[in-house]
Coordinates of N, CA and C in Angstrom, one line a residue:
M1 N -17.2 -2.9 -90.3 CA -17.4 -4.0 -89.3 C -17.7 -3.3 -88.0
V2 N -18.7 -3.9 -87.3 CA -19.2 -3.3 -86.0 C -18.7 -4.3 -84.9
I3 N -18.1 -3.7 -83.9 CA -17.7 -4.5 -82.7 C -18.8 -4.4 -81.7
K4 N -19.4 -5.5 -81.4 CA -20.5 -5.5 -80.4 C -20.0 -5.5 -79.0
R5 N -20.8 -5.2 -78.1 CA -20.4 -5.1 -76.6 C -19.7 -6.4 -76.1
D6 N -20.2 -7.5 -76.6 CA -19.6 -8.8 -76.2 C -18.4 -9.2 -77.0
G7 N -17.9 -8.3 -77.9 CA -16.7 -8.6 -78.6 C -16.9 -9.2 -80.0
R8 N -18.2 -9.7 -80.2 CA -18.4 -10.2 -81.6 C -18.3 -9.1 -82.6
R9 N -18.0 -9.5 -83.8 CA -18.0 -8.6 -84.9 C -19.0 -9.0 -86.0
E10 N -19.7 -8.0 -86.6 CA -20.6 -8.3 -87.6 C -20.6 -7.1 -88.6
E11 N -21.0 -7.3 -89.8 CA -21.1 -6.3 -90.8 C -22.2 -5.2 -90.4
F12 N -21.9 -4.0 -90.7 CA -22.9 -2.9 -90.4 C -24.1 -3.2 -91.3
D13 N -25.3 -3.1 -90.8 CA -26.5 -3.4 -91.5 C -27.5 -2.3 -91.3
S14 N -27.6 -1.5 -92.4 CA -28.5 -0.3 -92.3 C -29.9 -0.7 -92.1
R15 N -30.3 -1.9 -92.6 CA -31.7 -2.3 -92.3 C -32.0 -2.6 -90.9
K16 N -31.0 -3.2 -90.2 CA -31.1 -3.5 -88.8 C -31.2 -2.1 -88.0
L17 N -30.4 -1.2 -88.3 CA -30.5 0.1 -87.7 C -31.9 0.8 -88.0
R18 N -32.3 0.7 -89.2 CA -33.6 1.3 -89.6 C -34.7 0.6 -88.8
D19 N -34.7 -0.7 -88.6 CA -35.7 -1.4 -87.8 C -35.7 -0.9 -86.3
K20 N -34.5 -0.8 -85.8 CA -34.4 -0.3 -84.4 C -34.9 1.1 -84.2
L21 N -34.7 1.9 -85.2 CA -35.2 3.3 -85.2 C -36.7 3.3 -85.3
R22 N -37.3 2.5 -86.2 CA -38.7 2.4 -86.3 C -39.4 1.9 -85.0
L23 N -38.7 1.0 -84.3 CA -39.2 0.5 -83.0 C -39.3 1.7 -82.0
A24 N -38.2 2.4 -81.9 CA -38.2 3.6 -81.0 C -39.2 4.6 -81.4
L25 N -39.5 4.7 -82.7 CA -40.4 5.8 -83.2 C -41.8 5.3 -83.3
T26 N -42.1 4.1 -82.8 CA -43.5 3.6 -83.0 C -44.5 4.6 -82.4
K27 N -45.5 4.9 -83.2 CA -46.6 5.8 -82.9 C -46.1 7.2 -82.6
R28 N -45.0 7.6 -83.1 CA -44.5 9.0 -83.0 C -44.7 9.7 -84.3
P29 N -44.9 11.0 -84.3 CA -45.1 11.7 -85.6 C -43.8 12.0 -86.3
V30 N -43.2 11.0 -86.8 CA -41.9 11.1 -87.5 C -42.0 10.4 -88.8
S31 N -41.6 11.0 -89.9 CA -41.7 10.5 -91.2 C -40.6 9.5 -91.5
Q32 N -40.9 8.6 -92.5 CA -39.9 7.7 -93.0 C -38.6 8.4 -93.5
E33 N -38.8 9.6 -94.0 CA -37.7 10.4 -94.5 C -36.8 10.8 -93.4
E34 N -37.3 11.1 -92.2 CA -36.5 11.4 -91.0 C -35.7 10.1 -90.6
V35 N -36.3 9.0 -90.6 CA -35.6 7.7 -90.3 C -34.5 7.5 -91.3
D36 N -34.8 7.7 -92.5 CA -33.7 7.5 -93.6 C -32.6 8.6 -93.4
R37 N -32.9 9.8 -93.0 CA -31.9 10.8 -92.7 C -31.0 10.4 -91.6
I38 N -31.5 9.8 -90.5 CA -30.7 9.4 -89.4 C -29.8 8.3 -89.9
V39 N -30.3 7.3 -90.6 CA -29.5 6.2 -91.1 C -28.4 6.7 -92.0
A40 N -28.7 7.7 -92.9 CA -27.7 8.3 -93.7 C -26.6 9.0 -92.9
T41 N -27.0 9.7 -91.9 CA -26.1 10.4 -91.0 C -25.1 9.4 -90.4
V42 N -25.6 8.3 -89.9 CA -24.8 7.3 -89.2 C -23.8 6.8 -90.3
E43 N -24.3 6.4 -91.5 CA -23.4 5.9 -92.5 C -22.3 6.9 -92.9
R44 N -22.7 8.1 -93.1 CA -21.8 9.2 -93.4 C -20.7 9.4 -92.4
E45 N -21.1 9.4 -91.1 CA -20.1 9.6 -90.0 C -19.2 8.4 -89.9
L46 N -19.7 7.2 -90.1 CA -18.9 6.0 -90.0 C -17.8 6.0 -91.2
L47 N -18.3 6.4 -92.3 CA -17.3 6.5 -93.5 C -16.3 7.6 -93.2
A48 N -16.7 8.7 -92.6 CA -15.7 9.8 -92.4 C -14.7 9.4 -91.3
M49 N -15.0 8.4 -90.5 CA -14.0 7.9 -89.5 C -12.8 7.2 -90.2
G50 N -13.1 6.6 -91.3 CA -12.0 6.0 -92.1 C -11.4 4.7 -91.4
T51 N -12.2 4.1 -90.5 CA -11.7 2.9 -89.9 C -12.4 1.7 -90.4
V52 N -11.8 0.6 -90.3 CA -12.4 -0.7 -90.7 C -13.4 -1.2 -89.7
E53 N -13.1 -1.0 -88.4 CA -14.0 -1.5 -87.4 C -14.4 -0.3 -86.5
V54 N -15.7 -0.4 -86.0 CA -16.2 0.7 -85.2 C -17.0 0.0 -84.0
P55 N -16.8 0.5 -82.8 CA -17.6 -0.1 -81.7 C -19.1 0.3 -81.9
S56 N -19.9 -0.6 -81.5 CA -21.4 -0.4 -81.6 C -21.8 0.8 -80.7
T57 N -21.0 1.1 -79.7 CA -21.3 2.3 -78.9 C -21.2 3.6 -79.6
V58 N -20.3 3.7 -80.6 CA -20.2 4.9 -81.4 C -21.5 5.1 -82.2
I59 N -22.0 4.0 -82.8 CA -23.2 4.1 -83.6 C -24.4 4.5 -82.7
G60 N -24.4 3.9 -81.5 CA -25.5 4.2 -80.5 C -25.5 5.7 -80.1
E61 N -24.3 6.2 -79.9 CA -24.2 7.6 -79.5 C -24.6 8.6 -80.7
I62 N -24.3 8.2 -81.9 CA -24.8 9.0 -83.0 C -26.3 9.0 -83.1
V63 N -26.9 7.8 -83.0 CA -28.3 7.7 -83.0 C -29.0 8.5 -81.9
L64 N -28.4 8.4 -80.7 CA -29.0 9.1 -79.5 C -28.9 10.6 -79.8
R65 N -27.8 11.1 -80.3 CA -27.7 12.5 -80.6 C -28.8 13.0 -81.6
E66 N -29.0 12.2 -82.6 CA -30.0 12.5 -83.6 C -31.4 12.4 -83.1
L67 N -31.7 11.4 -82.3 CA -33.1 11.2 -81.7 C -33.4 12.3 -80.7
K68 N -32.4 12.8 -80.0 CA -32.6 13.8 -79.0 C -33.1 15.1 -79.6
E69 N -32.6 15.4 -80.8 CA -33.0 16.5 -81.5 C -34.4 16.3 -82.3
L70 N -34.7 15.1 -82.6 CA -35.9 14.8 -83.4 C -37.1 14.6 -82.5
D71 N -37.0 13.7 -81.5 CA -38.2 13.3 -80.8 C -37.7 12.7 -79.4
E72 N -38.1 13.4 -78.4 CA -37.6 13.1 -77.0 C -38.1 11.7 -76.5
V73 N -39.3 11.4 -76.9 CA -39.9 10.1 -76.5 C -39.1 9.0 -77.1
A74 N -38.9 9.1 -78.4 CA -38.1 8.1 -79.1 C -36.7 8.0 -78.5
Y75 N -36.1 9.2 -78.2 CA -34.8 9.2 -77.5 C -34.8 8.4 -76.3
I76 N -35.8 8.6 -75.4 CA -35.9 7.8 -74.1 C -36.0 6.3 -74.4
R77 N -36.9 6.0 -75.4 CA -37.1 4.6 -75.7 C -35.8 3.9 -76.1
F78 N -35.1 4.6 -77.0 CA -33.8 4.0 -77.5 C -32.8 4.0 -76.4
A79 N -32.7 5.1 -75.6 CA -31.7 5.2 -74.6 C -31.9 4.1 -73.5
S80 N -33.2 3.8 -73.2 CA -33.5 2.8 -72.2 C -32.9 1.4 -72.5
V81 N -32.9 1.1 -73.8 CA -32.4 -0.2 -74.3 C -30.9 -0.1 -74.4
Y82 N -30.4 1.0 -75.1 CA -29.0 1.1 -75.4 C -28.2 1.3 -74.1
R83 N -28.7 2.1 -73.2 CA -27.9 2.3 -72.0 C -28.3 1.3 -70.9
R84 N -29.2 0.4 -71.2 CA -29.5 -0.7 -70.3 C -30.0 -0.1 -68.9
F85 N -31.0 0.7 -68.9 CA -31.4 1.2 -67.6 C -31.8 0.1 -66.7
A86 N -31.3 0.1 -65.5 CA -31.5 -1.0 -64.5 C -32.9 -0.8 -63.8
D87 N -33.3 0.4 -63.7 CA -34.5 0.6 -62.9 C -35.1 2.0 -63.3
L88 N -36.2 2.4 -62.6 CA -36.9 3.6 -62.9 C -36.0 4.8 -62.5
E89 N -35.1 4.6 -61.5 CA -34.2 5.7 -61.1 C -33.3 6.1 -62.3
D90 N -32.8 5.2 -63.0 CA -32.0 5.4 -64.2 C -32.8 6.2 -65.2
L91 N -34.0 5.8 -65.5 CA -34.9 6.5 -66.4 C -35.2 7.9 -65.9
R92 N -35.5 8.1 -64.7 CA -35.8 9.4 -64.1 C -34.6 10.3 -64.3
R93 N -33.4 9.8 -64.1 CA -32.2 10.7 -64.3 C -32.0 11.1 -65.7
E94 N -32.3 10.2 -66.6 CA -32.1 10.5 -68.0 C -33.2 11.5 -68.5
M95 N -34.4 11.4 -67.9 CA -35.5 12.3 -68.3 C -35.2 13.7 -67.7
E96 N -34.6 13.7 -66.5 CA -34.2 15.0 -65.9 C -33.1 15.7 -66.7
A97 N -32.2 14.9 -67.1 CA -31.1 15.5 -68.0 C -31.7 16.1 -69.3
L98 N -32.7 15.4 -69.8 CA -33.3 15.8 -71.0 C -34.1 17.1 -70.7
G99 N -34.8 17.2 -69.6 CA -35.5 18.3 -69.2 C -34.6 19.5 -69.0
G100 N -33.5 19.3 -68.4 CA -32.5 20.4 -68.2 C -32.0 20.9 -69.4
R101 N -31.8 20.1 -70.4 CA -31.3 20.5 -71.8 C -32.4 21.4 -72.4
R102 N -33.6 21.1 -72.2 CA -34.7 21.9 -72.8 C -34.8 23.2 -72.1
S103 N -34.6 23.3 -70.8 CA -34.6 24.5 -70.0 C -33.5 25.4 -70.5
E104 N -32.3 24.9 -70.7 CA -31.2 25.7 -71.2 C -31.5 26.3 -72.6
S105 N -32.1 25.5 -73.5 CA -32.3 26.0 -74.8 C -33.4 27.1 -74.8
V106 N -34.4 27.0 -73.9 CA -35.5 28.0 -73.8 C -34.9 29.3 -73.2
G107 N -34.0 29.2 -72.3 CA -33.4 30.3 -71.6 C -32.4 31.1 -72.5
S108 N -32.0 30.5 -73.6 CA -31.0 31.1 -74.5 C -31.6 32.1 -75.4

């Protein structure tokens, strides 16, 4: 069971997650197998938690972590909706944080 931000509860729906991933990955060079892998990762991690209910924020953070490694454009698209960016400043900060992460990995 997923606890939504507004307190509603609904069954976890892997199709809904897959659709949201496809939307974030529109026109990106990412295969359906990668989308399926992310969905499977989310499902596996939710099962490993062993709880009956999970906040939607937990699912969102797993998806963001996976997208960050897979495709930065899709990550920003998903994050802009998930984190509810209020304006371009929020978007700029997220992109700068992403750029900083890339610089750190290049310097390693």
